[in-house]
mmCIF file of N, CA, C and O in Angstrom:
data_model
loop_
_atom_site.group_PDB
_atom_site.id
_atom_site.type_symbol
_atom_site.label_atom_id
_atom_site.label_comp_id
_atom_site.label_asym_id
_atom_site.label_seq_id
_atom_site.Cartn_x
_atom_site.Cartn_y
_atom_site.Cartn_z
ATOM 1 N N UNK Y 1 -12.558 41.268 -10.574
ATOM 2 C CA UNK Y 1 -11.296 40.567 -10.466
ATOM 3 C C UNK Y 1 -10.974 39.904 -11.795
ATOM 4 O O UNK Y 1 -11.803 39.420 -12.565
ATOM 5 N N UNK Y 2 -10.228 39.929 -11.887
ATOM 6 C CA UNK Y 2 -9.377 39.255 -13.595
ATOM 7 C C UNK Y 2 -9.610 37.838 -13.536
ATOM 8 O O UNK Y 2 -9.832 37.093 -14.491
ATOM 9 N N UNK Y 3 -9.525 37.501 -12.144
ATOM 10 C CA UNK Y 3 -9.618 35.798 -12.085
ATOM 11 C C UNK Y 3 -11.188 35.232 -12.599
ATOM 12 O O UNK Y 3 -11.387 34.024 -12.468
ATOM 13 N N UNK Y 4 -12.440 36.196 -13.254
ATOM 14 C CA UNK Y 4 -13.877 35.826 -12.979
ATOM 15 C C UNK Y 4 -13.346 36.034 -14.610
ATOM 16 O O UNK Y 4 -12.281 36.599 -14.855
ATOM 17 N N UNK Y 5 -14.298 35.463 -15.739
ATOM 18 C CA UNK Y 5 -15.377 34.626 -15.320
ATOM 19 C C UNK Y 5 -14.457 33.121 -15.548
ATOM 20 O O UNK Y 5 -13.358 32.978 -16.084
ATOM 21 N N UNK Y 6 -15.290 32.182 -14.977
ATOM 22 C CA UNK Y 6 -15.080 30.749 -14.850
ATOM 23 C C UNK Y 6 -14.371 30.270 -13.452
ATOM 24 O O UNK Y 6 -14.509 30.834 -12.366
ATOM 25 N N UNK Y 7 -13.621 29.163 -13.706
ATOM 26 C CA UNK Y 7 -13.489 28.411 -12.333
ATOM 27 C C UNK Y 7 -11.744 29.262 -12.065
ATOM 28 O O UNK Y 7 -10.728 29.125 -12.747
ATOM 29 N N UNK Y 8 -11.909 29.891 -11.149
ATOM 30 C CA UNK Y 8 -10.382 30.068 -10.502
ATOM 31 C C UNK Y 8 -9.674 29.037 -11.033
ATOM 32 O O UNK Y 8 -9.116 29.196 -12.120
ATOM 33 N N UNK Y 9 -9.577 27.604 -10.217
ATOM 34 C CA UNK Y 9 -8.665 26.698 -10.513
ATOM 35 C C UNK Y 9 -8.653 26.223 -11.630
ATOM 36 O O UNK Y 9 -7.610 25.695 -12.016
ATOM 37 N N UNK Y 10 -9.784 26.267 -12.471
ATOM 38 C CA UNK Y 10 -9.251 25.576 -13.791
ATOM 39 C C UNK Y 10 -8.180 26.581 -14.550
ATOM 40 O O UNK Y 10 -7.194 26.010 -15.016
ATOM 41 N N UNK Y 11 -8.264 28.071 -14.736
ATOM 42 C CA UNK Y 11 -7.640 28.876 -15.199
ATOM 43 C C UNK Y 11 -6.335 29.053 -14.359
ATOM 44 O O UNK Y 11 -5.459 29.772 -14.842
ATOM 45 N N UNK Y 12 -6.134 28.494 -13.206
ATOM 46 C CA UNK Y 12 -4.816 28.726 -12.577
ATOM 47 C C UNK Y 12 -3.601 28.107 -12.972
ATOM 48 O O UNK Y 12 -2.536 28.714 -12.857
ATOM 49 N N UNK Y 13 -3.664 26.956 -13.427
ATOM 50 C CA UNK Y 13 -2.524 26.028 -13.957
ATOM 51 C C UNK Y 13 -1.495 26.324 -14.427
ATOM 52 O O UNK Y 13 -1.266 26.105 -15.616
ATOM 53 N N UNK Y 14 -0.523 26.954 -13.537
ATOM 54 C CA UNK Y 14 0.771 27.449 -13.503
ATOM 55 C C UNK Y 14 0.762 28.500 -14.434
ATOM 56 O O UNK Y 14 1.426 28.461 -15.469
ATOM 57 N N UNK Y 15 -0.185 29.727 -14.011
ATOM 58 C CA UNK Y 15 -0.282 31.153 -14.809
ATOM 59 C C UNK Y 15 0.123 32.159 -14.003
ATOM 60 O O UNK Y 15 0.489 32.064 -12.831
ATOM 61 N N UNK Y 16 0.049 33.075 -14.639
ATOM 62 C CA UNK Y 16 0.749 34.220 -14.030
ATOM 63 C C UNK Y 16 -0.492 34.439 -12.321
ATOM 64 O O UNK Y 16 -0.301 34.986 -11.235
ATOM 65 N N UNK Y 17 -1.141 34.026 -12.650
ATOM 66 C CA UNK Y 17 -2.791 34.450 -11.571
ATOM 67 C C UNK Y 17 -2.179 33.783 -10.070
ATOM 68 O O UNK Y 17 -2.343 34.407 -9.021
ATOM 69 N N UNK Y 18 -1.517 32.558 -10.099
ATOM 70 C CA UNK Y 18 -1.122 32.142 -8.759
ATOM 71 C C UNK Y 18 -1.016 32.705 -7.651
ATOM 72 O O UNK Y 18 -1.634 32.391 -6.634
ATOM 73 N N UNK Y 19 -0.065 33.755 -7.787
ATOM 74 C CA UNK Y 19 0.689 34.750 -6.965
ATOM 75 C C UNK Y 19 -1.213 35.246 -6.291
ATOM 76 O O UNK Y 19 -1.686 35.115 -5.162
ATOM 77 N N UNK Y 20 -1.765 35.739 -7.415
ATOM 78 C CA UNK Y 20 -2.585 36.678 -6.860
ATOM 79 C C UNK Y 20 -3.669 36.055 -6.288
ATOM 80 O O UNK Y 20 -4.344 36.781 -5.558
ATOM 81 N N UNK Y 21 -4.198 34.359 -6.473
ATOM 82 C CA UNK Y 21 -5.094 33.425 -5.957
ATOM 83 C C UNK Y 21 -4.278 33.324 -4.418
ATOM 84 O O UNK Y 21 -4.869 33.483 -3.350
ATOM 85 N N UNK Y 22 -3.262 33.121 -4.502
ATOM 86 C CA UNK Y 22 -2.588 33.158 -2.840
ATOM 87 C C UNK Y 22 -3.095 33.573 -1.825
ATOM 88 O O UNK Y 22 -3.659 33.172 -0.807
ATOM 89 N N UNK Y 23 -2.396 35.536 -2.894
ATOM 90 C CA UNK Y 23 -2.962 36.693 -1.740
ATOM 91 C C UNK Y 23 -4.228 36.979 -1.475
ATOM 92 O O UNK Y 23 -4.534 37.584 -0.448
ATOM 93 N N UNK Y 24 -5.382 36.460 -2.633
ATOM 94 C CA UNK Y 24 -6.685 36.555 -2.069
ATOM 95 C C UNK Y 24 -7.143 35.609 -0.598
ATOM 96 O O UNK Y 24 -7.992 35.917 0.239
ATOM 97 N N UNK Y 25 -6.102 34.160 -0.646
ATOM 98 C CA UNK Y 25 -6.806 33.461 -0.290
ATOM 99 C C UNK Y 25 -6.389 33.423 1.573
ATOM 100 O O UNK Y 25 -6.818 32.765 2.521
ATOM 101 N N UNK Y 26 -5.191 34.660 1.392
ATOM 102 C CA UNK Y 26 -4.310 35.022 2.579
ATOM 103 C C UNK Y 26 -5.402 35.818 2.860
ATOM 104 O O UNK Y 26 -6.181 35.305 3.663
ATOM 105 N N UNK Y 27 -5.674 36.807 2.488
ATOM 106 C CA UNK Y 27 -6.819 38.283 3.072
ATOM 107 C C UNK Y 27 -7.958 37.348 3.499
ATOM 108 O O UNK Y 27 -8.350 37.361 4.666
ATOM 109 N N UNK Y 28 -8.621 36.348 2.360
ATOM 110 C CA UNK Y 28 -10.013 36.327 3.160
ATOM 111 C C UNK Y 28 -9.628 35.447 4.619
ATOM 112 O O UNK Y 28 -10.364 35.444 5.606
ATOM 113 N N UNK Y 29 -8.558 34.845 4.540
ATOM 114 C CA UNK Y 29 -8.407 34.203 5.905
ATOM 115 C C UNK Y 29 -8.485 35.000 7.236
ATOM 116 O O UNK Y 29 -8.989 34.872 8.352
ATOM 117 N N UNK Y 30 -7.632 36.000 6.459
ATOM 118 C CA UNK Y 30 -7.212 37.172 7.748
ATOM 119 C C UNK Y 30 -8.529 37.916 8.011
ATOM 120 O O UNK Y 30 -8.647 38.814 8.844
ATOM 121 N N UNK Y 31 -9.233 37.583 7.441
ATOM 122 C CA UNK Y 31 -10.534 38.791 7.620
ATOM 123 C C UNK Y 31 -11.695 37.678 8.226
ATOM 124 O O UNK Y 31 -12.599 38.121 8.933
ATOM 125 N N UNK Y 32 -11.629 36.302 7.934
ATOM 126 C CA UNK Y 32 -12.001 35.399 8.595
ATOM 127 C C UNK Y 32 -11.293 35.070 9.891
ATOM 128 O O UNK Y 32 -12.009 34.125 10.222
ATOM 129 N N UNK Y 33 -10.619 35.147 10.624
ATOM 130 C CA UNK Y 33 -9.724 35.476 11.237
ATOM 131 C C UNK Y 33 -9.698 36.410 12.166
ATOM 132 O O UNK Y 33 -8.819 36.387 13.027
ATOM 133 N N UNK Y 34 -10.914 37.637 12.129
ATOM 134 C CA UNK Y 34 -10.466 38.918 12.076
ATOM 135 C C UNK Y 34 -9.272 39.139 12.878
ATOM 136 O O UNK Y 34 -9.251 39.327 14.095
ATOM 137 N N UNK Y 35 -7.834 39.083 11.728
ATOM 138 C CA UNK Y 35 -6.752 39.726 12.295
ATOM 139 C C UNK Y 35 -6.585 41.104 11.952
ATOM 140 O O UNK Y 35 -7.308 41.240 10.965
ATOM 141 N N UNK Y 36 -6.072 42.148 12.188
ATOM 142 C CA UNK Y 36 -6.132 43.760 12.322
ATOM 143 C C UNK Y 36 -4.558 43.619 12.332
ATOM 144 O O UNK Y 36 -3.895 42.921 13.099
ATOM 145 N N UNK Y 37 -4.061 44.513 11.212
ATOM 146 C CA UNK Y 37 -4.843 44.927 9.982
ATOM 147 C C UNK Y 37 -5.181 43.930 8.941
ATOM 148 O O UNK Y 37 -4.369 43.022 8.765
ATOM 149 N N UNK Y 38 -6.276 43.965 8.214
ATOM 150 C CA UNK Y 38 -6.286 42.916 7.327
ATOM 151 C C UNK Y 38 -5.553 42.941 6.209
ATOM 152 O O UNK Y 38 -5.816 42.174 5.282
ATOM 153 N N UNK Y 39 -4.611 43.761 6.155
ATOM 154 C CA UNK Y 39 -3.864 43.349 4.762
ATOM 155 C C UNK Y 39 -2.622 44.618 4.967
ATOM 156 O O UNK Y 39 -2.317 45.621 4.322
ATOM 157 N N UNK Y 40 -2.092 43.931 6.292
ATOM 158 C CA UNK Y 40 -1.079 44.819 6.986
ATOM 159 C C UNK Y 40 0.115 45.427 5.255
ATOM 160 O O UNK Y 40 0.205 45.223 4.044
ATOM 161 N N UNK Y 41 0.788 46.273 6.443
ATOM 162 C CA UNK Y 41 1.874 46.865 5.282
ATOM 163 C C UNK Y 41 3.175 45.946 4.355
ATOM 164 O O UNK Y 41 3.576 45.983 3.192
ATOM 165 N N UNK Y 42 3.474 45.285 5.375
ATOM 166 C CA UNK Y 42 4.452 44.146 5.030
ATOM 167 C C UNK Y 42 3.790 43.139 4.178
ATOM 168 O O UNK Y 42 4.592 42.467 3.530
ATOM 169 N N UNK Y 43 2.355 42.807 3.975
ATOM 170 C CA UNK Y 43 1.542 41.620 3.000
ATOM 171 C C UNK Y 43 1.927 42.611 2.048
ATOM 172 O O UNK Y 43 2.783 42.383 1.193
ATOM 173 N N UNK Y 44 1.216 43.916 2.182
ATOM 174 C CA UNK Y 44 1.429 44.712 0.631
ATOM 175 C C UNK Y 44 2.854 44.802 0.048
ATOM 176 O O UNK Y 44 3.055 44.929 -1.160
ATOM 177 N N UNK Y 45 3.952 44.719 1.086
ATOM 178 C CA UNK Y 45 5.053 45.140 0.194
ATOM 179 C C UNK Y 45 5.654 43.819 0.245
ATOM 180 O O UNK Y 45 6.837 43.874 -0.091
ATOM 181 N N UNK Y 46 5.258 42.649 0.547
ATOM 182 C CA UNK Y 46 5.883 40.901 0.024
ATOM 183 C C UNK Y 46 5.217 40.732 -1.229
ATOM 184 O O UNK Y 46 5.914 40.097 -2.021
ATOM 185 N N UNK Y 47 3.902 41.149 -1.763
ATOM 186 C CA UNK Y 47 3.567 40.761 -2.743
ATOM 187 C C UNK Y 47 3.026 41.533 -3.640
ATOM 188 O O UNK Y 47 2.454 40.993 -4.588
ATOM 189 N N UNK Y 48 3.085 43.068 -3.544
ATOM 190 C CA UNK Y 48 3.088 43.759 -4.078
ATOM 191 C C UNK Y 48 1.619 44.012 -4.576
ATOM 192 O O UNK Y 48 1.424 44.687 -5.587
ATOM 193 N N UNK Y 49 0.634 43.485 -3.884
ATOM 194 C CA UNK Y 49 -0.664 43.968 -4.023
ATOM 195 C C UNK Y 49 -1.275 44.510 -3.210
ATOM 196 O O UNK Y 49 -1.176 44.030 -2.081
ATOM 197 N N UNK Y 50 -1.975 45.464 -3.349
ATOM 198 C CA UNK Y 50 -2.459 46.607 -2.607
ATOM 199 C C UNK Y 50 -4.052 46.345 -1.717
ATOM 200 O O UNK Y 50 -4.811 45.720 -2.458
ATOM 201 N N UNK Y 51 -4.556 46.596 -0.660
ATOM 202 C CA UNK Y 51 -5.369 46.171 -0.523
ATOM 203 C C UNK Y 51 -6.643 46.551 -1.197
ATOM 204 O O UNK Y 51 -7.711 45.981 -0.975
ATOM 205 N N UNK Y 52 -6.484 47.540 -2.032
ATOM 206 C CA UNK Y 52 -7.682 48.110 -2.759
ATOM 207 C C UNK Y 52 -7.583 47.168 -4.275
ATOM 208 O O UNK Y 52 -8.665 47.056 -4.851
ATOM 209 N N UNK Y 53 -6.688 46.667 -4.774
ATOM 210 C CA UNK Y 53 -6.478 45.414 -5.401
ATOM 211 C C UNK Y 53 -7.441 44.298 -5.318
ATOM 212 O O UNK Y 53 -8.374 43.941 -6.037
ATOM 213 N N UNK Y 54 -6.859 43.797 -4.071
ATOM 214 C CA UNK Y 54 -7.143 42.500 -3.491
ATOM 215 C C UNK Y 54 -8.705 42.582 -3.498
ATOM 216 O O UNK Y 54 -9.389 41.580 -3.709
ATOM 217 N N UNK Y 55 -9.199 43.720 -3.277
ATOM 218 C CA UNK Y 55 -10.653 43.489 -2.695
ATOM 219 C C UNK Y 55 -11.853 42.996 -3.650
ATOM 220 O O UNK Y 55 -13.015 42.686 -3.389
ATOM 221 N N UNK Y 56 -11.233 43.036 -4.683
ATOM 222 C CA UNK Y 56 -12.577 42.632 -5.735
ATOM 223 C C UNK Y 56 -11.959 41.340 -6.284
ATOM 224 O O UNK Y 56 -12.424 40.890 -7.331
ATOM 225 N N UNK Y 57 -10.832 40.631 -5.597
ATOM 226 C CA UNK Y 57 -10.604 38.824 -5.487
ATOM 227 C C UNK Y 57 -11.022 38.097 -4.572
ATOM 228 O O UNK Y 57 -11.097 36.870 -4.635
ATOM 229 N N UNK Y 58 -11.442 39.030 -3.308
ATOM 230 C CA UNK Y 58 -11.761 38.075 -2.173
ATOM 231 C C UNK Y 58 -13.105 37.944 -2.423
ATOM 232 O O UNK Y 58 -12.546 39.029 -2.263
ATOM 233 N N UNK Y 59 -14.324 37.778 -2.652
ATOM 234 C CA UNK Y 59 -14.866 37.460 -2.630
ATOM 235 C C UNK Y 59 -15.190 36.390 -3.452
ATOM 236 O O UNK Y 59 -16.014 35.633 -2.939
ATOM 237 N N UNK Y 60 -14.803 36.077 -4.578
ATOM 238 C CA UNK Y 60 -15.065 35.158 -5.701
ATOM 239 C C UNK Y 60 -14.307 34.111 -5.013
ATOM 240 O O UNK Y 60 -14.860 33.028 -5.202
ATOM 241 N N UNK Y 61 -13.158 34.000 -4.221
ATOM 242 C CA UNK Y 61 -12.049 33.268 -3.739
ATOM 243 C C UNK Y 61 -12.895 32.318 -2.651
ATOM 244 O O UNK Y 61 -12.933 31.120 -2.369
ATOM 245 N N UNK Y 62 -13.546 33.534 -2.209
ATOM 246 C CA UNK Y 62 -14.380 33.219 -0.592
ATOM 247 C C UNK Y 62 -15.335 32.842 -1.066
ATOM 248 O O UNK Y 62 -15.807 31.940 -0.375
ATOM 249 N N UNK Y 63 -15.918 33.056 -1.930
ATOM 250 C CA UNK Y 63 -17.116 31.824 -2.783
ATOM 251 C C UNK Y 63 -16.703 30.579 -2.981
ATOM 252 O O UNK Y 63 -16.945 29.459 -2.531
ATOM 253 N N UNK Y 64 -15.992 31.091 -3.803
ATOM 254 C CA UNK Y 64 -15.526 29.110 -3.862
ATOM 255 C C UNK Y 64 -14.593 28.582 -2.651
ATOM 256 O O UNK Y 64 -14.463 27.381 -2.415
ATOM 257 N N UNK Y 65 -14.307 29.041 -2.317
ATOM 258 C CA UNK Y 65 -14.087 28.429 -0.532
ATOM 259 C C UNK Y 65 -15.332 27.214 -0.160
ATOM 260 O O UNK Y 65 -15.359 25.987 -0.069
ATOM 261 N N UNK Y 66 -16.007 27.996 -0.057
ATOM 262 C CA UNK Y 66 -17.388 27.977 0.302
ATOM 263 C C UNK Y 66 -18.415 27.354 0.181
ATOM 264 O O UNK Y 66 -19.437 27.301 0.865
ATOM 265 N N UNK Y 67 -17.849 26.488 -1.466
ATOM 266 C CA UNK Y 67 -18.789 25.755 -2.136
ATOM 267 C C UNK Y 67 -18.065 24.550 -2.357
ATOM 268 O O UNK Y 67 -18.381 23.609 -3.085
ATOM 269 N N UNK Y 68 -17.114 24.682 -1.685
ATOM 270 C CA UNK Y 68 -16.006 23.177 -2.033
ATOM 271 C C UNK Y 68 -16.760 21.779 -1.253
ATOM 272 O O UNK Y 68 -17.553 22.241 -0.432
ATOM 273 N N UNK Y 69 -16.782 20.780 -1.231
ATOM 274 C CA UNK Y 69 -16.797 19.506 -0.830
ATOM 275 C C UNK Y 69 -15.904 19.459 0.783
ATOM 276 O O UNK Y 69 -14.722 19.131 0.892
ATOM 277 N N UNK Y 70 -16.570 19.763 1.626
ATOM 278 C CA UNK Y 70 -15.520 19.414 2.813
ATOM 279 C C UNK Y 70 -15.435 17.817 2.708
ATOM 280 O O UNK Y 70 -16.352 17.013 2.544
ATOM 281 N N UNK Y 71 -13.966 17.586 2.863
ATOM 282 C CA UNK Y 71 -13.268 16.329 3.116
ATOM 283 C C UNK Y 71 -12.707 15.644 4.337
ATOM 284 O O UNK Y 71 -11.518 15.805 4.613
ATOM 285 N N UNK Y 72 -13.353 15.020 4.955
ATOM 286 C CA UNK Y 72 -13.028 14.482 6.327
ATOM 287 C C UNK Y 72 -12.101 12.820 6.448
ATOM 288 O O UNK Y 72 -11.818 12.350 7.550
#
């Protein structure tokens, strides 16, 4: 994924990458989620990324998900 190496969010700060931190962070939901399809036809044609795209963002996305500080 283009978004590696370093911290997603530090490199996000109103860059072109936004759009595509979104849609990662839409798929791993949906796949957390398991909603069917996971990265229906209409996600691909609102944002114009493909799910064979997406697939090497979700995981780095879903890492740092993962490793965040839950806040209560």
């Amino acid at each position: 994924c283009r978004l590696l190496p370093g911290s997603i969010f530090v490199r996000l700060r109103l860059s072109k990458d936004a759009p595509l931190v979104a849609a990662a962070y839409v798929a791993s939901a949906r796949i957390i989620l398991r909603l069917s399809p996971t990265w229906p036809t209409r996600l691909h044609r609102l944002t114009a990324y493909s799910w064979d795209f997406l697939v090497q963002c979700i995981e780095p996305v879903s890492y740092t998900h993962l490793t965040l500080p839950t806040i209560y």
